[in-house]
mmCIF file of C-alpha atoms and ligand atoms in Angstrom:
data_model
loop_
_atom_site.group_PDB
_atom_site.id
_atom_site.type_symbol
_atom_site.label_atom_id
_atom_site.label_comp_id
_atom_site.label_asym_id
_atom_site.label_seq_id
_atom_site.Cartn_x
_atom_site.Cartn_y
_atom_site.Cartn_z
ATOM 1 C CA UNK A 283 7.689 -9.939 0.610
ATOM 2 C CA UNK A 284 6.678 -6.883 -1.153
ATOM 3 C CA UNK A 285 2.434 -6.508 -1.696
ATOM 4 C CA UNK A 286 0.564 -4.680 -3.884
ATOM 5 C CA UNK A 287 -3.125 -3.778 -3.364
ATOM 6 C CA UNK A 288 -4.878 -3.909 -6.560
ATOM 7 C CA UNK A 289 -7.752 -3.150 -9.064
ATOM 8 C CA UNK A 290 -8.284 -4.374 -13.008
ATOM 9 C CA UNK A 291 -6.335 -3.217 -15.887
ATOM 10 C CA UNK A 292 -3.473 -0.370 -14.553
ATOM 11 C CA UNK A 293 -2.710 -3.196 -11.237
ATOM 12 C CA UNK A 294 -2.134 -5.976 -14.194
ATOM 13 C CA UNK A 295 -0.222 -3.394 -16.235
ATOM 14 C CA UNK A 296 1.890 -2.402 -13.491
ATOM 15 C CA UNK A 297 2.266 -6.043 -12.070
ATOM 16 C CA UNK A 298 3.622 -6.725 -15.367
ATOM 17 C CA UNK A 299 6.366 -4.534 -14.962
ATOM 18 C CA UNK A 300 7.338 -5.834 -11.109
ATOM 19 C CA UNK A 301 7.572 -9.554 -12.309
ATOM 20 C CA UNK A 302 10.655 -8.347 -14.578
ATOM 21 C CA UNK A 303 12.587 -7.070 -11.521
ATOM 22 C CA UNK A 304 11.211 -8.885 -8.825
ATOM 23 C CA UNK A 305 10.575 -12.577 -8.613
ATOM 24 C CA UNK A 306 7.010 -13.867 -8.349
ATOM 25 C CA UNK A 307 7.411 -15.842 -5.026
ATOM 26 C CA UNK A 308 8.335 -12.301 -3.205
ATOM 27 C CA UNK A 309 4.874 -10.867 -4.391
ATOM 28 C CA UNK A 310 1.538 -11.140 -2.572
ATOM 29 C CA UNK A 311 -1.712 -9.262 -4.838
ATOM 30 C CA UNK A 312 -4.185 -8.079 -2.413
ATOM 31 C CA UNK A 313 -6.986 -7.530 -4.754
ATOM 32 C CA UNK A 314 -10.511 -5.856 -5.093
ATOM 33 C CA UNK A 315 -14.061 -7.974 -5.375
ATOM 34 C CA UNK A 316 -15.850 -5.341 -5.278
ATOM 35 C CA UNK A 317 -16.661 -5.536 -9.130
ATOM 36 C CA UNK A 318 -18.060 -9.052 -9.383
ATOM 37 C CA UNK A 319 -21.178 -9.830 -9.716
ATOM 38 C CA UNK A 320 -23.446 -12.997 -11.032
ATOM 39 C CA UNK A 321 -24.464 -13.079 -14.461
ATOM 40 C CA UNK A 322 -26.531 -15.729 -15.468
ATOM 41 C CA UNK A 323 -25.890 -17.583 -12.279
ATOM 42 C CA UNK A 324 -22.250 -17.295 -12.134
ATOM 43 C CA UNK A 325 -19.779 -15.522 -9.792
ATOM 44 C CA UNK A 326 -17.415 -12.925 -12.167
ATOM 45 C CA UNK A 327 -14.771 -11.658 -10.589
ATOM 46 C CA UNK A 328 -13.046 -9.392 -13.089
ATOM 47 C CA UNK A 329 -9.994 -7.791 -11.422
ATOM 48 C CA UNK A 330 -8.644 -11.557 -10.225
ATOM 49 C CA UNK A 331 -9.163 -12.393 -14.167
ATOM 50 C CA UNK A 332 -7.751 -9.581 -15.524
ATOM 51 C CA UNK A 333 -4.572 -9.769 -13.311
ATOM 52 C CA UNK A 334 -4.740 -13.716 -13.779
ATOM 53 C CA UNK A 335 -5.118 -13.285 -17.275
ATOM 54 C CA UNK A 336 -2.061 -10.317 -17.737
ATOM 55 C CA UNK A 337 0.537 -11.996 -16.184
ATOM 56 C CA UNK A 338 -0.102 -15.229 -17.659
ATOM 57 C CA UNK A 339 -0.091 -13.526 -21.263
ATOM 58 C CA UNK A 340 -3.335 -14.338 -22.429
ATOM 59 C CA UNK A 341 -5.321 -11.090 -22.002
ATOM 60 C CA UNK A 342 -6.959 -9.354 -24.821
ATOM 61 C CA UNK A 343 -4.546 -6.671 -24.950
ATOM 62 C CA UNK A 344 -7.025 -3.961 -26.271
ATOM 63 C CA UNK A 345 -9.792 -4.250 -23.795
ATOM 64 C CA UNK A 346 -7.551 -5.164 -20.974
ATOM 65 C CA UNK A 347 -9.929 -8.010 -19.696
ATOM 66 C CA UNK A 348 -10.783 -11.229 -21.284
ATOM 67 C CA UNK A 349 -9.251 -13.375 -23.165
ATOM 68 C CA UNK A 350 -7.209 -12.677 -26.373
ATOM 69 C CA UNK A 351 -9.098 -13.754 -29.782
ATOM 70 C CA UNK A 352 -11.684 -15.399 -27.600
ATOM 71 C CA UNK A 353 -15.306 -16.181 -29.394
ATOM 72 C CA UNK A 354 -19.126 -15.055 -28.194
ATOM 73 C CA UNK A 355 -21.071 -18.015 -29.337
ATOM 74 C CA UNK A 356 -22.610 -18.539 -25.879
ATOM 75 C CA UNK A 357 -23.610 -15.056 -25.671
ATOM 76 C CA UNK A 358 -25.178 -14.832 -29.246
ATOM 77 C CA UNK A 359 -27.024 -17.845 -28.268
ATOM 78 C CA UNK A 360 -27.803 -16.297 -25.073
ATOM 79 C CA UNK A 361 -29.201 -12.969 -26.526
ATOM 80 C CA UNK A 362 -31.091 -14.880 -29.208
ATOM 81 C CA UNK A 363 -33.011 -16.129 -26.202
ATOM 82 C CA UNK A 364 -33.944 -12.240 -25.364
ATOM 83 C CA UNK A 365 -31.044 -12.175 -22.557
ATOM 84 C CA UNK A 366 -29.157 -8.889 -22.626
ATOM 85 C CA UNK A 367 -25.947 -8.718 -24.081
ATOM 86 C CA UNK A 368 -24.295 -5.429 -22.330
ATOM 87 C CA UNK A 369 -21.488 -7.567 -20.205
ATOM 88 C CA UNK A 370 -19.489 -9.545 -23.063
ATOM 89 C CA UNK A 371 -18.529 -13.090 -21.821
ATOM 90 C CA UNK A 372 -16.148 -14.814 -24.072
ATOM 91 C CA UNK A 373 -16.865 -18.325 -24.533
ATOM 92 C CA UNK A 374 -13.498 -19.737 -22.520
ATOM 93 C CA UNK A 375 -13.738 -16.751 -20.385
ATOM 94 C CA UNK A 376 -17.031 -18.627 -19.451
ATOM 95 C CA UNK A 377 -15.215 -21.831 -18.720
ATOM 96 C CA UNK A 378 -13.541 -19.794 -15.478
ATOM 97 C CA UNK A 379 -16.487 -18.355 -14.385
ATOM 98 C CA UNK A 380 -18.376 -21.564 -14.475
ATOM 99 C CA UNK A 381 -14.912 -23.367 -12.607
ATOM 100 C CA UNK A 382 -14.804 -20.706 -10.009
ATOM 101 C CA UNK A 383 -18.924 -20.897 -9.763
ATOM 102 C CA UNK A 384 -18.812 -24.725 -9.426
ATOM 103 C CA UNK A 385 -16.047 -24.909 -6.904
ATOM 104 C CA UNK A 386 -17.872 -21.777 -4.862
ATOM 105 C CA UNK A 387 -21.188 -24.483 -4.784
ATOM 106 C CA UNK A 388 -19.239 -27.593 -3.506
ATOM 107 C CA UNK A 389 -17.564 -25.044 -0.572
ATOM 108 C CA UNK A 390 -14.692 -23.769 -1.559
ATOM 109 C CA UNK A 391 -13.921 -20.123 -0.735
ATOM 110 C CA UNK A 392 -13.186 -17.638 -2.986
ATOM 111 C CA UNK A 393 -9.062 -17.673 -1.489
ATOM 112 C CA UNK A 394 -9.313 -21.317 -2.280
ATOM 113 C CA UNK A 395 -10.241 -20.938 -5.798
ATOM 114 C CA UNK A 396 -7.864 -18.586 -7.103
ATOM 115 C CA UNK A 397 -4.997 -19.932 -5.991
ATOM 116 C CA UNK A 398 -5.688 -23.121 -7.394
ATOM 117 C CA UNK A 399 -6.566 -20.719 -10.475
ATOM 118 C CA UNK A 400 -3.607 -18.702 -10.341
ATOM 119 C CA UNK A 401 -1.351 -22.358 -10.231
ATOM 120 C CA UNK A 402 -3.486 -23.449 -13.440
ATOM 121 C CA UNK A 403 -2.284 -20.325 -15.147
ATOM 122 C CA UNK A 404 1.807 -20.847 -14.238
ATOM 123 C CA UNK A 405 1.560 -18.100 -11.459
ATOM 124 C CA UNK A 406 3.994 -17.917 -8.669
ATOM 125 C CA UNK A 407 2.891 -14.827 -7.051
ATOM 126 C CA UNK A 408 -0.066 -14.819 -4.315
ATOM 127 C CA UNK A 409 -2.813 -13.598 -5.545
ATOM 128 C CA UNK A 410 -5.230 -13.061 -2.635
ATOM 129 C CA UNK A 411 -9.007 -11.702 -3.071
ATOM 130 C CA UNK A 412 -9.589 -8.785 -0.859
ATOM 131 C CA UNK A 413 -12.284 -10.838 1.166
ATOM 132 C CA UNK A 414 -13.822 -14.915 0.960
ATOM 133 C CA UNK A 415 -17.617 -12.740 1.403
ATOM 134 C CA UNK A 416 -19.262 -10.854 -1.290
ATOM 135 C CA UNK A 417 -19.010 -7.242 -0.981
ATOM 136 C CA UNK A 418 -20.360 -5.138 -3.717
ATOM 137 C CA UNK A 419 -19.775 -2.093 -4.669
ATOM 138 C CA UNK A 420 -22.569 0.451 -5.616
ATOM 139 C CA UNK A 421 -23.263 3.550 -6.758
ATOM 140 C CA UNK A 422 -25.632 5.806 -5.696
ATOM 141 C CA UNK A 423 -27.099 7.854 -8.502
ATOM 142 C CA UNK A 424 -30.471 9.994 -9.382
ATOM 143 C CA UNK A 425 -31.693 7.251 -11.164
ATOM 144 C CA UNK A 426 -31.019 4.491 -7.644
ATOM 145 C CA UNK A 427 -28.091 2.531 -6.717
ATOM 146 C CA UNK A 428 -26.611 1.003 -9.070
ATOM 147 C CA UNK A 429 -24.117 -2.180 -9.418
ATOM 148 C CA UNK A 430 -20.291 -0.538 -10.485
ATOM 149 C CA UNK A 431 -20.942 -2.338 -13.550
ATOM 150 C CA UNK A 432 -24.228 -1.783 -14.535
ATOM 151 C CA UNK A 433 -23.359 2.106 -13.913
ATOM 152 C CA UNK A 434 -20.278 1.719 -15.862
ATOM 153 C CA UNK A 435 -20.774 -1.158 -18.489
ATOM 154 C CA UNK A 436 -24.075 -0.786 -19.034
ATOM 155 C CA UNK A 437 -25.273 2.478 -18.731
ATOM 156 C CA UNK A 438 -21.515 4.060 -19.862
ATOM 157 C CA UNK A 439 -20.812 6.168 -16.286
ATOM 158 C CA UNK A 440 -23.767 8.846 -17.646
ATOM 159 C CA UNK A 441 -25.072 8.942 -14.361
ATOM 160 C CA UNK A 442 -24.079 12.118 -11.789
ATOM 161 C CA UNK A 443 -22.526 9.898 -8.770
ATOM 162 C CA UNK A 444 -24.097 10.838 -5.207
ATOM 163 C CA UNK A 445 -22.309 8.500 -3.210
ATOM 164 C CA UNK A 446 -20.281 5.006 -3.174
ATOM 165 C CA UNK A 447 -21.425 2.319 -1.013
ATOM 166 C CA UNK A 448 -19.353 -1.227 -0.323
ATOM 167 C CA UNK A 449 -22.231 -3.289 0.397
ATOM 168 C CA UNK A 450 -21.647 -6.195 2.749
ATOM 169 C CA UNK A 451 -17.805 -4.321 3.500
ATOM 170 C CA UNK A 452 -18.692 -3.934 7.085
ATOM 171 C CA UNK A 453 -19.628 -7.045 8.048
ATOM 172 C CA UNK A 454 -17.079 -9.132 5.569
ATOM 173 C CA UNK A 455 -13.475 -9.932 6.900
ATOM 174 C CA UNK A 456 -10.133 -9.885 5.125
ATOM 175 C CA UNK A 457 -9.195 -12.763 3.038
ATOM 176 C CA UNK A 458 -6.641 -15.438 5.014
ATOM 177 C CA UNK A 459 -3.448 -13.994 4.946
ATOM 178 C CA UNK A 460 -4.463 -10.261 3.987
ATOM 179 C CA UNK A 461 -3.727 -8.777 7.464
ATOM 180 C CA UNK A 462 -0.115 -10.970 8.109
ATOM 181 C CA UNK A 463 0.862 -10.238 4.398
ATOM 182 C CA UNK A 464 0.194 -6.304 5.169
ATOM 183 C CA UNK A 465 1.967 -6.503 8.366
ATOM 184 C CA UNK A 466 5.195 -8.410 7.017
ATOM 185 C CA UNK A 467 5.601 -7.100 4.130
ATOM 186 C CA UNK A 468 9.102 -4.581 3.244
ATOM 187 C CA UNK A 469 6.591 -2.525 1.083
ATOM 188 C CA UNK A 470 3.378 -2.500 0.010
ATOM 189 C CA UNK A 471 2.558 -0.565 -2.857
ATOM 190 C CA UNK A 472 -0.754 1.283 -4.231
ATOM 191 C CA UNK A 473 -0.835 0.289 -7.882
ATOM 192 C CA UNK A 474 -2.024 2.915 -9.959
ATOM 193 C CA UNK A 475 -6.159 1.688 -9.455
ATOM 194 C CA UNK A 476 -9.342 3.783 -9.426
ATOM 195 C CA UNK A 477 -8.731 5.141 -5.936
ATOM 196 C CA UNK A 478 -11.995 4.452 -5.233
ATOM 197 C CA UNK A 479 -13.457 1.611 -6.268
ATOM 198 C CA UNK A 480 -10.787 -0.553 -6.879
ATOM 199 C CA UNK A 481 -8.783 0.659 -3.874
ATOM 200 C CA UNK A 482 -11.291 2.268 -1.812
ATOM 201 C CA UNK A 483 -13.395 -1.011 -1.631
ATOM 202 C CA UNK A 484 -10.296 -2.739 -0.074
ATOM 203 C CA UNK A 485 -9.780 -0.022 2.284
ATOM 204 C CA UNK A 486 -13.690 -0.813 3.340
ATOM 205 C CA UNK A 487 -12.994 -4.099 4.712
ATOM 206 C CA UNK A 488 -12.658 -3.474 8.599
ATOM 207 C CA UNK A 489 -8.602 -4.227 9.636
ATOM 208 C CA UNK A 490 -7.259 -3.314 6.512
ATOM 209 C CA UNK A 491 -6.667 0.443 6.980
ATOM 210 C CA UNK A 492 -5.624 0.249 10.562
ATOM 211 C CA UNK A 493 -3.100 -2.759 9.021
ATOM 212 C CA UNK A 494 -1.706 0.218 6.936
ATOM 213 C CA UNK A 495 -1.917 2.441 8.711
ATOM 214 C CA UNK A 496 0.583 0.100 11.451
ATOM 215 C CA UNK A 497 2.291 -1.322 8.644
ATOM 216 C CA UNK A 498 6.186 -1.386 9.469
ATOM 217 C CA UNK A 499 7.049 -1.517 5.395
ATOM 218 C CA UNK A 500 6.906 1.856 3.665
ATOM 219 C CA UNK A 501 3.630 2.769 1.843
ATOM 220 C CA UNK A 502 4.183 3.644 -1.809
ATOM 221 C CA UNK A 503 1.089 4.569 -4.356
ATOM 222 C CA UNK A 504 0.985 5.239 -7.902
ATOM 223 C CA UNK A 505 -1.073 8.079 -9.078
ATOM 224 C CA UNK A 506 -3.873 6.651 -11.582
ATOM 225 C CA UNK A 507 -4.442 10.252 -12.046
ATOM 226 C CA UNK A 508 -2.195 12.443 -14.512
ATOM 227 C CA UNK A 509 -3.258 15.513 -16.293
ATOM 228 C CA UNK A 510 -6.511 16.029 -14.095
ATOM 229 C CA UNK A 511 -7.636 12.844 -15.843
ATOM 230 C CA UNK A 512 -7.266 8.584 -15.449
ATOM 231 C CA UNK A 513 -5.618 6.510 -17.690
ATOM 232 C CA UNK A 514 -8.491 4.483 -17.904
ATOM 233 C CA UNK A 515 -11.957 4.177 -16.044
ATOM 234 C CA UNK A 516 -14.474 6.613 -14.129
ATOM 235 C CA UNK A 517 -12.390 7.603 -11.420
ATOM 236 C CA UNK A 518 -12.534 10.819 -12.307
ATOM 237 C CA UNK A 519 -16.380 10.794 -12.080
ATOM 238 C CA UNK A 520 -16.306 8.620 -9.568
ATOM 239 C CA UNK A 521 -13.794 11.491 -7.559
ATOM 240 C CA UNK A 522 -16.498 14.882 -8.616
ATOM 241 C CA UNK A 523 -18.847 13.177 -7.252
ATOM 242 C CA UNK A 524 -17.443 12.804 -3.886
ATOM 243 C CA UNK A 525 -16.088 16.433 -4.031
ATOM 244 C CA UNK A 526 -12.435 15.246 -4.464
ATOM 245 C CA UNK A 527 -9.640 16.937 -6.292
ATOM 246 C CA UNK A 528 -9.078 15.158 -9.475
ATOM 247 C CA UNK A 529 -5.783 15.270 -9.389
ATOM 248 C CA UNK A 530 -2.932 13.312 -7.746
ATOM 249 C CA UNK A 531 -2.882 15.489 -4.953
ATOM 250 C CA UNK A 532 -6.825 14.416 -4.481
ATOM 251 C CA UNK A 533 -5.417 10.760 -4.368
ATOM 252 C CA UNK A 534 -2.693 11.608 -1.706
ATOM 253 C CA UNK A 535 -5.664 13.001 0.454
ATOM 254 C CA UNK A 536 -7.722 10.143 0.130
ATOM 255 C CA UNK A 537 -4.662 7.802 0.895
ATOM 256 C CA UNK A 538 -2.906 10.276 3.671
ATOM 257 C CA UNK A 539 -4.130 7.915 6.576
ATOM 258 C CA UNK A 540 -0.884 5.782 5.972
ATOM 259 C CA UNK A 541 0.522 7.000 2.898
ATOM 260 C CA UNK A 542 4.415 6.872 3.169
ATOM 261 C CA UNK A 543 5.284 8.519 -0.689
ATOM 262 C CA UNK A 544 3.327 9.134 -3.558
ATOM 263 C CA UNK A 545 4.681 8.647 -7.091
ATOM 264 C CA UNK A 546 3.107 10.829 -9.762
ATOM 265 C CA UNK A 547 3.776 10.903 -13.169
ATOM 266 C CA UNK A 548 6.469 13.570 -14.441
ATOM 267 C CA UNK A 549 3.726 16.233 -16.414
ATOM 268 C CA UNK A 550 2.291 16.533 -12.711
ATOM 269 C CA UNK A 551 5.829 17.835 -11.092
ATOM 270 C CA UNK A 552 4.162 21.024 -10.938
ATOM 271 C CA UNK A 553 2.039 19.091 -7.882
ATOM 272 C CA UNK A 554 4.901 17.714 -5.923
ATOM 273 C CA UNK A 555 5.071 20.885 -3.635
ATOM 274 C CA UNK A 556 0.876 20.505 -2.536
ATOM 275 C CA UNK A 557 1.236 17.069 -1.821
ATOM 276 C CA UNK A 558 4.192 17.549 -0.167
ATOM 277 C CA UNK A 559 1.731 20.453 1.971
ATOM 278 C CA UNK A 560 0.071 17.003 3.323
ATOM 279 C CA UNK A 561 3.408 15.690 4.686
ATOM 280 C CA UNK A 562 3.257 13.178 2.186
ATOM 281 C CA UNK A 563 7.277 13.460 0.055
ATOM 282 C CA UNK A 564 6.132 13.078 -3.168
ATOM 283 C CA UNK A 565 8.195 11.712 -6.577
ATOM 284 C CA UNK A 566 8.142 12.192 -10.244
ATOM 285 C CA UNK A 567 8.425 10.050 -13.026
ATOM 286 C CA UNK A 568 6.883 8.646 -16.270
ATOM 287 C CA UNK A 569 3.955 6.799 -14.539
ATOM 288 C CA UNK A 570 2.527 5.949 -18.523
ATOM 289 C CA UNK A 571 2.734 2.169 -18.943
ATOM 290 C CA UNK A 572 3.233 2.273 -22.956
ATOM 291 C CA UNK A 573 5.449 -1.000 -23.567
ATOM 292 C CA UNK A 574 7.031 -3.139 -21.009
ATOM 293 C CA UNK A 575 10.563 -1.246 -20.959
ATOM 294 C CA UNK A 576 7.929 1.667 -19.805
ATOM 295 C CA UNK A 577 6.162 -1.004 -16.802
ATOM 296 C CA UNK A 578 9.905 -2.245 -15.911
ATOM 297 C CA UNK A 579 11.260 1.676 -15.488
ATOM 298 C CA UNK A 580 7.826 2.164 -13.093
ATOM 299 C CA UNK A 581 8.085 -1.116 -11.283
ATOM 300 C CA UNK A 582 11.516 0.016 -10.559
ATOM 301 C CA UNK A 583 11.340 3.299 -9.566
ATOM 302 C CA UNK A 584 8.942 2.375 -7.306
ATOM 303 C CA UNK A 585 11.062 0.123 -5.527
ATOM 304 C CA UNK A 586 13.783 2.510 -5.476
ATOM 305 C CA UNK A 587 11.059 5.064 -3.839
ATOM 306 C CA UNK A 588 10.265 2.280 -1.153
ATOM 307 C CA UNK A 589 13.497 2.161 -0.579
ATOM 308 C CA UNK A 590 13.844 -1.516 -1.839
ATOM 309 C CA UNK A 591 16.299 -0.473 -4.780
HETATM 310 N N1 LIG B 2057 -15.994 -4.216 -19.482
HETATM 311 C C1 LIG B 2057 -16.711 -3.600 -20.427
HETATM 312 O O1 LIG B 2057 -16.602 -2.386 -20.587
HETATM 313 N N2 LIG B 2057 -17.620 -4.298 -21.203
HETATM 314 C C2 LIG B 2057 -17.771 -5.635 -21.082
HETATM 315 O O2 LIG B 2057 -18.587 -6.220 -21.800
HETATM 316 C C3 LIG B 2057 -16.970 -6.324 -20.110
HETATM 317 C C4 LIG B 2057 -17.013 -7.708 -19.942
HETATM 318 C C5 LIG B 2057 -16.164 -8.332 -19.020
HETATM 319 C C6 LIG B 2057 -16.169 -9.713 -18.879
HETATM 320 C C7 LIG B 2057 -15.351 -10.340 -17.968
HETATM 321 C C8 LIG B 2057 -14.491 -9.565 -17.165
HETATM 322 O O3 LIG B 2057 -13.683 -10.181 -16.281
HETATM 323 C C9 LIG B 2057 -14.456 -8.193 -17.299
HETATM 324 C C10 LIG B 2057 -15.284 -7.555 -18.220
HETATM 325 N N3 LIG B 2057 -15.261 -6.173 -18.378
HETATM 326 C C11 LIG B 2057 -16.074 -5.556 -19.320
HETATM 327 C C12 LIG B 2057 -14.360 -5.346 -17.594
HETATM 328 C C13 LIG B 2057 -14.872 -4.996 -16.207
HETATM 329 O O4 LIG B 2057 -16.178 -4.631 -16.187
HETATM 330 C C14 LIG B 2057 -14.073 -3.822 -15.591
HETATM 331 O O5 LIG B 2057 -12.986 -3.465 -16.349
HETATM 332 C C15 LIG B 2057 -13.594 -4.126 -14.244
HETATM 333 O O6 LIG B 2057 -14.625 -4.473 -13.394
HETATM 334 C C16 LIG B 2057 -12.888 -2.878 -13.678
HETATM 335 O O7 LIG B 2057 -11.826 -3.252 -12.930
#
């Protein structure tokens, strides 16, 4: 069983390319809660939905979350009624968050509900939340601490970061089957996630970095990183602010704990030789996940690096 630990958009992209060499049934997704919250009483969880909603083919492709040609009557309804309109819930994106938000009230956990999700959408992978309790993650800024997605969604990252906090991380525990996935598994792999709040917030929840840091399966992660900047997201605000290098070799050190290789895209070969200085080996290739013959090439490179080729 191979697992991946994941965030939104680049996990989903790269996921995409590992279910074309790899069969679903050998993959477990460890994935990050950190980025729900409730709006208007209901429990978003956006990186289960995006990945949900990328491997079953219904994402809207140029967003990267939420559903393809989906409509906003709810929310023009909503904001006609003076509600705020900065988070954009598509009307059957609604219908999951009010599912996952009704089976949350009659006791189901989190686990439960997403894999009865995932099996609604035709998925045979795992897809396991990183915990059942609600951690948040926040951001510290001048202007107070902020939810990730009011600092990012609604108020556009503008804010200098001070810190990152997971709230609740401490005293949460791993989801069933997070710790025994990371401690069978013949590879787990970092996709290429905001290091710090999509992974990072994972790494938070107590027994998950000592799992891989024990882990018997070679640890593999994919630079989000490349040409000082992320494909997508504020990690590289998110990484100034913390005084980290924004650049893969920043990701290696934040990772070097139990980091077995690093894969960095091939314009960054120049940076093989300082990440290497960390006694992390370190590969290059095209880490830019253009078209699926681009995801397939990654997904299978990186099994090659994890020595699962
Ligand atoms: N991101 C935005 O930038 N604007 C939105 O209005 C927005 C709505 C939204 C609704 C459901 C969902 O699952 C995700 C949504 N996202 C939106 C994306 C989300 O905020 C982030 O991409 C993830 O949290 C980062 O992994």
């Amino acid at each position: 069983m191979i697992v991946v630990l994941a965030g939104g958009v680049g996990a989903a992209r790269f996921l995409q390319g590992l279910i074309q060499v790899v069969p679903q049934e050998r993959l477990t997704v460890i994935v990050n809660t950190g980025d729900d919250r409730d709006f208007y009483g209901l429990h978003v969880s956006p990186d289960i939905d995006i990945v949900m909603y990328t491997l079953s083919g219904i994402v809207d492709e140029t967003h990267g979350w939420g559903i393809r040609n989906d409509t906003y009557n709810t929310m023009q309804q909503l904001t006609s009624y003076g509600n705020e309109d900065w988070f954009m819930l598509g009307d059957r994106d609604l219908a999951t968050h009010i599912h996952r938000t009704k089976l949350l009230r009659q006791g189901k956990t989190l686990s439960e509900i997403t894999d009865e999700l995932r099996k609604q959408f035709g998925l045979t992978l795992r897809i396991l939340p990183m915990s059942d309790q609600n951690v948040r993650t926040h951001i510290q800024t001048p202007a107070g601490l902020l939810h990730f997605q009011e600092y990012m969604v609604k108020r556009r990252c503008v804010d200098p970061v001070l810190d990152v906090v997971f709230a609740g991380a401490s005293e949460a525990s791993t989801a069933p089957g997070v710790l025994d996935a990371i401690k069978e598994a013949e590879a787990i792999l970092i996709a290429p996630s905001n290091p710090i709040v999509s992974i990072g917030s994972i790494l938070a929840i107590p027994g998950i970095h000592d799992a891989l840091h024990e882990a018997s399966g070679m640890v593999v992660a994919i630079s989000p990183i490349v040409g000082g900047a992320p494909i997508k997201g504020p990690a590289d605000k998110l990484m100034l602010g913390l005084k980290m290098d924004v650049s893969p070799v920043g990701v290696a050190r934040y990772y070097r704990d139990f980091l077995d290789v690093m894969v960095i895209d091939q314009q960054d070969k120049h940076l093989i030789g300082a990440i290497e200085d960390l006694g992390i080996p370190a590969v290059a290739t095209n880490t830019i996940m253009r078209d699926s013959a681009a995801k397939k090439a990654l997904a299978q490179k990186v099994l090659e690096v994890a020595g699962l080729g």
